[in-house]
Short mmCIF file of N, CA and C in Angstrom, two decimals:
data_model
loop_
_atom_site.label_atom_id
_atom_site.label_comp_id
_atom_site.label_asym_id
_atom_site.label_seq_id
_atom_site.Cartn_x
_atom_site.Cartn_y
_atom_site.Cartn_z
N UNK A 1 94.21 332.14 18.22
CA UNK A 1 95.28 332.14 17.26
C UNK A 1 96.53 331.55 17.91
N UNK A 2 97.12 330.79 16.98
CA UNK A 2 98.71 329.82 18.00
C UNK A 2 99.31 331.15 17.44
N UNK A 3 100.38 331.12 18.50
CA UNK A 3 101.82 331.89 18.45
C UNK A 3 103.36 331.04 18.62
N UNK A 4 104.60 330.88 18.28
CA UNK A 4 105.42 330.06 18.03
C UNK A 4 105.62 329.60 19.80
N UNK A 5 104.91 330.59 20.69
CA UNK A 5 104.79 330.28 21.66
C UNK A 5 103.97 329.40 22.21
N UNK A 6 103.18 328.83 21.40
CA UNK A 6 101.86 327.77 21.43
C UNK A 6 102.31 326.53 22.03
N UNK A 7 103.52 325.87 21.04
CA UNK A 7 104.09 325.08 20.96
C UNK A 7 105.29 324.66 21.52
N UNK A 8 105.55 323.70 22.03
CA UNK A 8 106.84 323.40 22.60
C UNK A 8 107.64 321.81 21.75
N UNK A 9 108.71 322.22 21.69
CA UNK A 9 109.93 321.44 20.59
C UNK A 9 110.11 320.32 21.21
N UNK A 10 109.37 318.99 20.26
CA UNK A 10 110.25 317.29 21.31
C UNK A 10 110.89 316.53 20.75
N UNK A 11 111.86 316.32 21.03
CA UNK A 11 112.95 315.88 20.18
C UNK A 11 112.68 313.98 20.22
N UNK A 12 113.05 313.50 19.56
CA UNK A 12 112.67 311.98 19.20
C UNK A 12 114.08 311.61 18.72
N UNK A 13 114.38 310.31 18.92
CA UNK A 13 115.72 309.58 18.07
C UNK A 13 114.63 307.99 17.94
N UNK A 14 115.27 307.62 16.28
CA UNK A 14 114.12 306.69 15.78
C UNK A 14 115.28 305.83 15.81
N UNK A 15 114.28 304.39 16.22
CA UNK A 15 115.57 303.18 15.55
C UNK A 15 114.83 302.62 15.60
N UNK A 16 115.39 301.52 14.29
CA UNK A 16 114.63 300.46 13.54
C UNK A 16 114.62 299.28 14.29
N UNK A 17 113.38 298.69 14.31
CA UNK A 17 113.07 297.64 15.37
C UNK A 17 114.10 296.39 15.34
N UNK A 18 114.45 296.26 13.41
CA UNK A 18 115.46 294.71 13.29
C UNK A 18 117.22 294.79 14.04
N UNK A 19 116.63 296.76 14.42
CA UNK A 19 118.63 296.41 15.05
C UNK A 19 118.49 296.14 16.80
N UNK A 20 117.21 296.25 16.98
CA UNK A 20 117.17 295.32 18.49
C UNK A 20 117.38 294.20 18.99
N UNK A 21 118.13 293.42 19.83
CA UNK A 21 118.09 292.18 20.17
C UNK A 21 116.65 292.32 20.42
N UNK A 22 115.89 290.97 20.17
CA UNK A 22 115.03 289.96 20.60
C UNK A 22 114.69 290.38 21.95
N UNK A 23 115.51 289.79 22.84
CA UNK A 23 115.04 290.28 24.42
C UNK A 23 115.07 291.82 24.89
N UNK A 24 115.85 292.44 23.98
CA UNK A 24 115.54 293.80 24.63
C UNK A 24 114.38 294.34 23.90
N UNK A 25 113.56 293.87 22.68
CA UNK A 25 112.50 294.06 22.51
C UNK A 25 111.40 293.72 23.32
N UNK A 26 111.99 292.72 23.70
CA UNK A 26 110.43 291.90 24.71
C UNK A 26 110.66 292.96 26.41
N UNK A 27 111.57 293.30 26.30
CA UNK A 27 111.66 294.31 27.62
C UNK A 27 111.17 295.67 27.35
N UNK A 28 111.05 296.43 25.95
CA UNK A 28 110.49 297.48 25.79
C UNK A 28 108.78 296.99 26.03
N UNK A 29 108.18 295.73 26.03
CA UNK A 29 106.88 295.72 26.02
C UNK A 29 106.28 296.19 27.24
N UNK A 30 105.30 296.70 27.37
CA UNK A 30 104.24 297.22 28.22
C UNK A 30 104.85 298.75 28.70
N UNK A 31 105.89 299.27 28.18
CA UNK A 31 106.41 300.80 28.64
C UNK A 31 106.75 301.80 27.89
N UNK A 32 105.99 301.29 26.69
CA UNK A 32 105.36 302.66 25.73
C UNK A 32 104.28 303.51 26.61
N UNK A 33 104.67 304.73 26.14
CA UNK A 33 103.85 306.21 26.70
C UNK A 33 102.77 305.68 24.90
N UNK A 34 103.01 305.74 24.24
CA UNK A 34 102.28 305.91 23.05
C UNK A 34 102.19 305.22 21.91
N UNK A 35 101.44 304.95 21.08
CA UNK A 35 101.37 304.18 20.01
C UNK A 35 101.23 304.62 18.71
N UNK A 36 101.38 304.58 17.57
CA UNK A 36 101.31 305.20 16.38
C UNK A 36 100.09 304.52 15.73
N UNK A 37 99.07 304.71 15.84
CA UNK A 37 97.98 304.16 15.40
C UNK A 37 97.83 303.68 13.56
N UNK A 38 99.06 304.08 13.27
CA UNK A 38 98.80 303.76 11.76
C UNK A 38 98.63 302.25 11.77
N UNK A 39 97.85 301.87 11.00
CA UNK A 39 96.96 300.24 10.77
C UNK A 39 98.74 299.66 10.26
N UNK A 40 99.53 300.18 9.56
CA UNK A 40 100.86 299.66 9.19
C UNK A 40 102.35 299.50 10.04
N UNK A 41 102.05 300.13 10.19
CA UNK A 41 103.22 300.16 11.15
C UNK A 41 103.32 299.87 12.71
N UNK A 42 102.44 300.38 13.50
CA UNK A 42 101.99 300.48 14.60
C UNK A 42 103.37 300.69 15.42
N UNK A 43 104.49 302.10 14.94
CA UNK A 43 104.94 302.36 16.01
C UNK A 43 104.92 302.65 16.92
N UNK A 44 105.71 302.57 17.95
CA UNK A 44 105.64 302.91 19.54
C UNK A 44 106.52 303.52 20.33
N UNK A 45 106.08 304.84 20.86
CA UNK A 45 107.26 305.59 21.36
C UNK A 45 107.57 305.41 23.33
N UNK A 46 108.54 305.72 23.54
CA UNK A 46 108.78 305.64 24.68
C UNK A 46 109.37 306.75 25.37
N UNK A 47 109.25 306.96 26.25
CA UNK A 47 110.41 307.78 27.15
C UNK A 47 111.96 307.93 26.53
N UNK A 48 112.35 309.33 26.34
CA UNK A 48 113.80 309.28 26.22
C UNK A 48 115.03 308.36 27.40
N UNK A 49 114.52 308.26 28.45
CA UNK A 49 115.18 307.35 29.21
C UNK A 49 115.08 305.68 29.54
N UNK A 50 114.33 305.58 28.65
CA UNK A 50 113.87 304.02 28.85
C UNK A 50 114.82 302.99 28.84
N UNK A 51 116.25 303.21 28.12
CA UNK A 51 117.30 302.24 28.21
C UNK A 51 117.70 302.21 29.29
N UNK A 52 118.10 303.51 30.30
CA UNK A 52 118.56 304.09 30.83
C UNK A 52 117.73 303.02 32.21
N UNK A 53 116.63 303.21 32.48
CA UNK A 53 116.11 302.83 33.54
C UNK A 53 116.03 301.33 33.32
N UNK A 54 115.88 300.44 31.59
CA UNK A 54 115.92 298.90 32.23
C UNK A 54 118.07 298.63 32.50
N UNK A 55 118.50 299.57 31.97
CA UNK A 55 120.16 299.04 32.57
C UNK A 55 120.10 299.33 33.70
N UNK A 56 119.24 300.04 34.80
CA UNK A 56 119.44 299.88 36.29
C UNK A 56 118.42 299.00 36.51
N UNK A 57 117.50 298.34 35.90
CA UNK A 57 116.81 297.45 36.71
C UNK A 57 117.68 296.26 36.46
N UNK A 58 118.55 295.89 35.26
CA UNK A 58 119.64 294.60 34.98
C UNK A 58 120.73 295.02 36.34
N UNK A 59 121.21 295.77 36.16
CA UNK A 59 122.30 296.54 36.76
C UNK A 59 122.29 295.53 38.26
N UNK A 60 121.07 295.80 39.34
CA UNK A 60 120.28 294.85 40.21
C UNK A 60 120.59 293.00 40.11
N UNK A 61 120.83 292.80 39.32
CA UNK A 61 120.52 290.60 39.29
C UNK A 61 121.69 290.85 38.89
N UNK A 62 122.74 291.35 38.46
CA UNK A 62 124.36 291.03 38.25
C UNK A 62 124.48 290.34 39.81
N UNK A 63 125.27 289.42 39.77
CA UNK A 63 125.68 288.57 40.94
C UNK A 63 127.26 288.46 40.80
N UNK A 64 127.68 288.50 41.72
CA UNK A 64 129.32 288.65 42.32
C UNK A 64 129.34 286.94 42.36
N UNK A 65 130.23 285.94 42.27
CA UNK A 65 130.14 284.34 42.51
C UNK A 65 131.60 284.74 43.51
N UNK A 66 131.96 283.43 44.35
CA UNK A 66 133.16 283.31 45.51
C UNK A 66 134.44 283.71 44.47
N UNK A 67 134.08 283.52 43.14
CA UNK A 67 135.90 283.82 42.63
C UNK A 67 135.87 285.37 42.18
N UNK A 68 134.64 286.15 42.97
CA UNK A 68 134.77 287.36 41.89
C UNK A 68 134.49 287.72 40.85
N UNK A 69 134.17 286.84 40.04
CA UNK A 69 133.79 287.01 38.93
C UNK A 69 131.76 287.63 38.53
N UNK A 70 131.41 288.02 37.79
CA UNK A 70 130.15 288.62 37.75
C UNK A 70 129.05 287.25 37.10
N UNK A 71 128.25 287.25 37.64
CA UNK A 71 127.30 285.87 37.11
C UNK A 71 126.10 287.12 36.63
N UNK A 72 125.70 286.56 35.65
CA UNK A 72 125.01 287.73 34.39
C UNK A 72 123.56 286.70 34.11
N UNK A 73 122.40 287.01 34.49
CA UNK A 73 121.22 286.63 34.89
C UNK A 73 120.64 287.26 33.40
N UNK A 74 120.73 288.29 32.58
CA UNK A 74 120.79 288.48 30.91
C UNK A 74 121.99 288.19 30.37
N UNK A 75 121.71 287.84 28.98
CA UNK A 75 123.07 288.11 28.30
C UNK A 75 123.54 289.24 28.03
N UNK A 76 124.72 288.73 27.62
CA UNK A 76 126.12 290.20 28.16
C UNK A 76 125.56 290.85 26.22
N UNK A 77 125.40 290.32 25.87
CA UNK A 77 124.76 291.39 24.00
C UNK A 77 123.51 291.63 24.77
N UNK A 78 122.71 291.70 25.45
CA UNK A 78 121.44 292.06 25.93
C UNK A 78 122.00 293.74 26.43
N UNK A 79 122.61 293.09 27.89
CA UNK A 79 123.59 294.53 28.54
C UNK A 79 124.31 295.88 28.06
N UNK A 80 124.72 295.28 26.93
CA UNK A 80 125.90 295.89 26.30
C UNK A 80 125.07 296.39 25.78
N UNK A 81 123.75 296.51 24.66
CA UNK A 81 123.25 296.75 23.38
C UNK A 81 122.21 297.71 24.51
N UNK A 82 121.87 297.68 25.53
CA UNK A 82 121.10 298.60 26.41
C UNK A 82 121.64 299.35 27.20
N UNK A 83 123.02 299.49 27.79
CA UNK A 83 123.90 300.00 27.94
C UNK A 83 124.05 301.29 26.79
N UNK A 84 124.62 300.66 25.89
CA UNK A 84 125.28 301.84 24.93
C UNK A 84 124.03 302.61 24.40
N UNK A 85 122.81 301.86 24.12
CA UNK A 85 121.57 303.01 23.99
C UNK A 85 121.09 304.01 24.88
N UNK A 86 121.87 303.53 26.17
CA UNK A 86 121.38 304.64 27.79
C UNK A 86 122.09 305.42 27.47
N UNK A 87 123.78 305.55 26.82
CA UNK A 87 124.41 306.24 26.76
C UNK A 87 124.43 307.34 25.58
N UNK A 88 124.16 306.90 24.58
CA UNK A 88 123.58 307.88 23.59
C UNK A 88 122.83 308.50 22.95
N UNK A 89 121.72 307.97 23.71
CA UNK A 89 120.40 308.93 23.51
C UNK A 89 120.31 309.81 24.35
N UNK A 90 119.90 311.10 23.78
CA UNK A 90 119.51 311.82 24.51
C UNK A 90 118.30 313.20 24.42
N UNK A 91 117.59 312.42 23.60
CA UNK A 91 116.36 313.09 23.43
C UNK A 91 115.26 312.78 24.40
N UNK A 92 113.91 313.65 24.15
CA UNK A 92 112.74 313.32 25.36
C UNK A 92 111.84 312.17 24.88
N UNK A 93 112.40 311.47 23.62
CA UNK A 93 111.55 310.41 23.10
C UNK A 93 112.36 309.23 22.16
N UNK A 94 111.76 308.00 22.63
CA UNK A 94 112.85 307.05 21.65
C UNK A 94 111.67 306.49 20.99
N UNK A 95 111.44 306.53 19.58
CA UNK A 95 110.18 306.03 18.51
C UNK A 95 111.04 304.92 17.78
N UNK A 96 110.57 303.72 18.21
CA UNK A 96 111.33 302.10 17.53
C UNK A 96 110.33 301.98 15.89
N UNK A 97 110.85 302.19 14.97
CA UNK A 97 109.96 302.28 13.66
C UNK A 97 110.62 301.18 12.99
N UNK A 98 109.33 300.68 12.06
CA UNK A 98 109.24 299.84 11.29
C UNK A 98 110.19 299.63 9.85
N UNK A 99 111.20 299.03 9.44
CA UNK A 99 111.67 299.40 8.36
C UNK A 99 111.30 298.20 7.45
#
């Protein structure tokens, strides 16, 4: 018999695949934990930290040039748009769904 103790609570934050840049889609590929097997949709969930860990792998190829200035190896809407998703998610799952 389950008891409310059976179960444990996982929190998810959903976003729709068309408000992703392009390249930060092609960077979520291959680091889904899971897939939504529906024949329609075929969402795919990830780690609640997944922004979080590709803004420290970008974070890495930022380059300093002789005037100081930062030479940006992604684009700066790539950064920014993965950036601010590290910063406000904060659930144990990010599910990119189909709209």
């Amino acid at each position: 018999m389950f008891t409310k103790e059976s179960f444990e609570v996982v929190s998810c934050t959903d976003i729709p695949r068309v408000s992703l840049l392009k390249g930060v889609l092609e960077e979520l590929e291959g680091r889904e934990l899971m897939l939504d097997t529906d024949e329609v949709t075929q969402e795919k969930l990830y780690s609640g930290d997944v922004f979080e860990a590709i803004a420290c792998e970008w974070a890495e190829l930022i380059e300093i040039d002789e005037n100081h200035k930062q030479i940006f190896r992604i684009s700066k809407s790539m950064i920014d748009q993965v950036n601010n998703l590290a910063e406000i998610i904060d659930t144990e799952l990010v599910r990119i769904i189909a709209i």
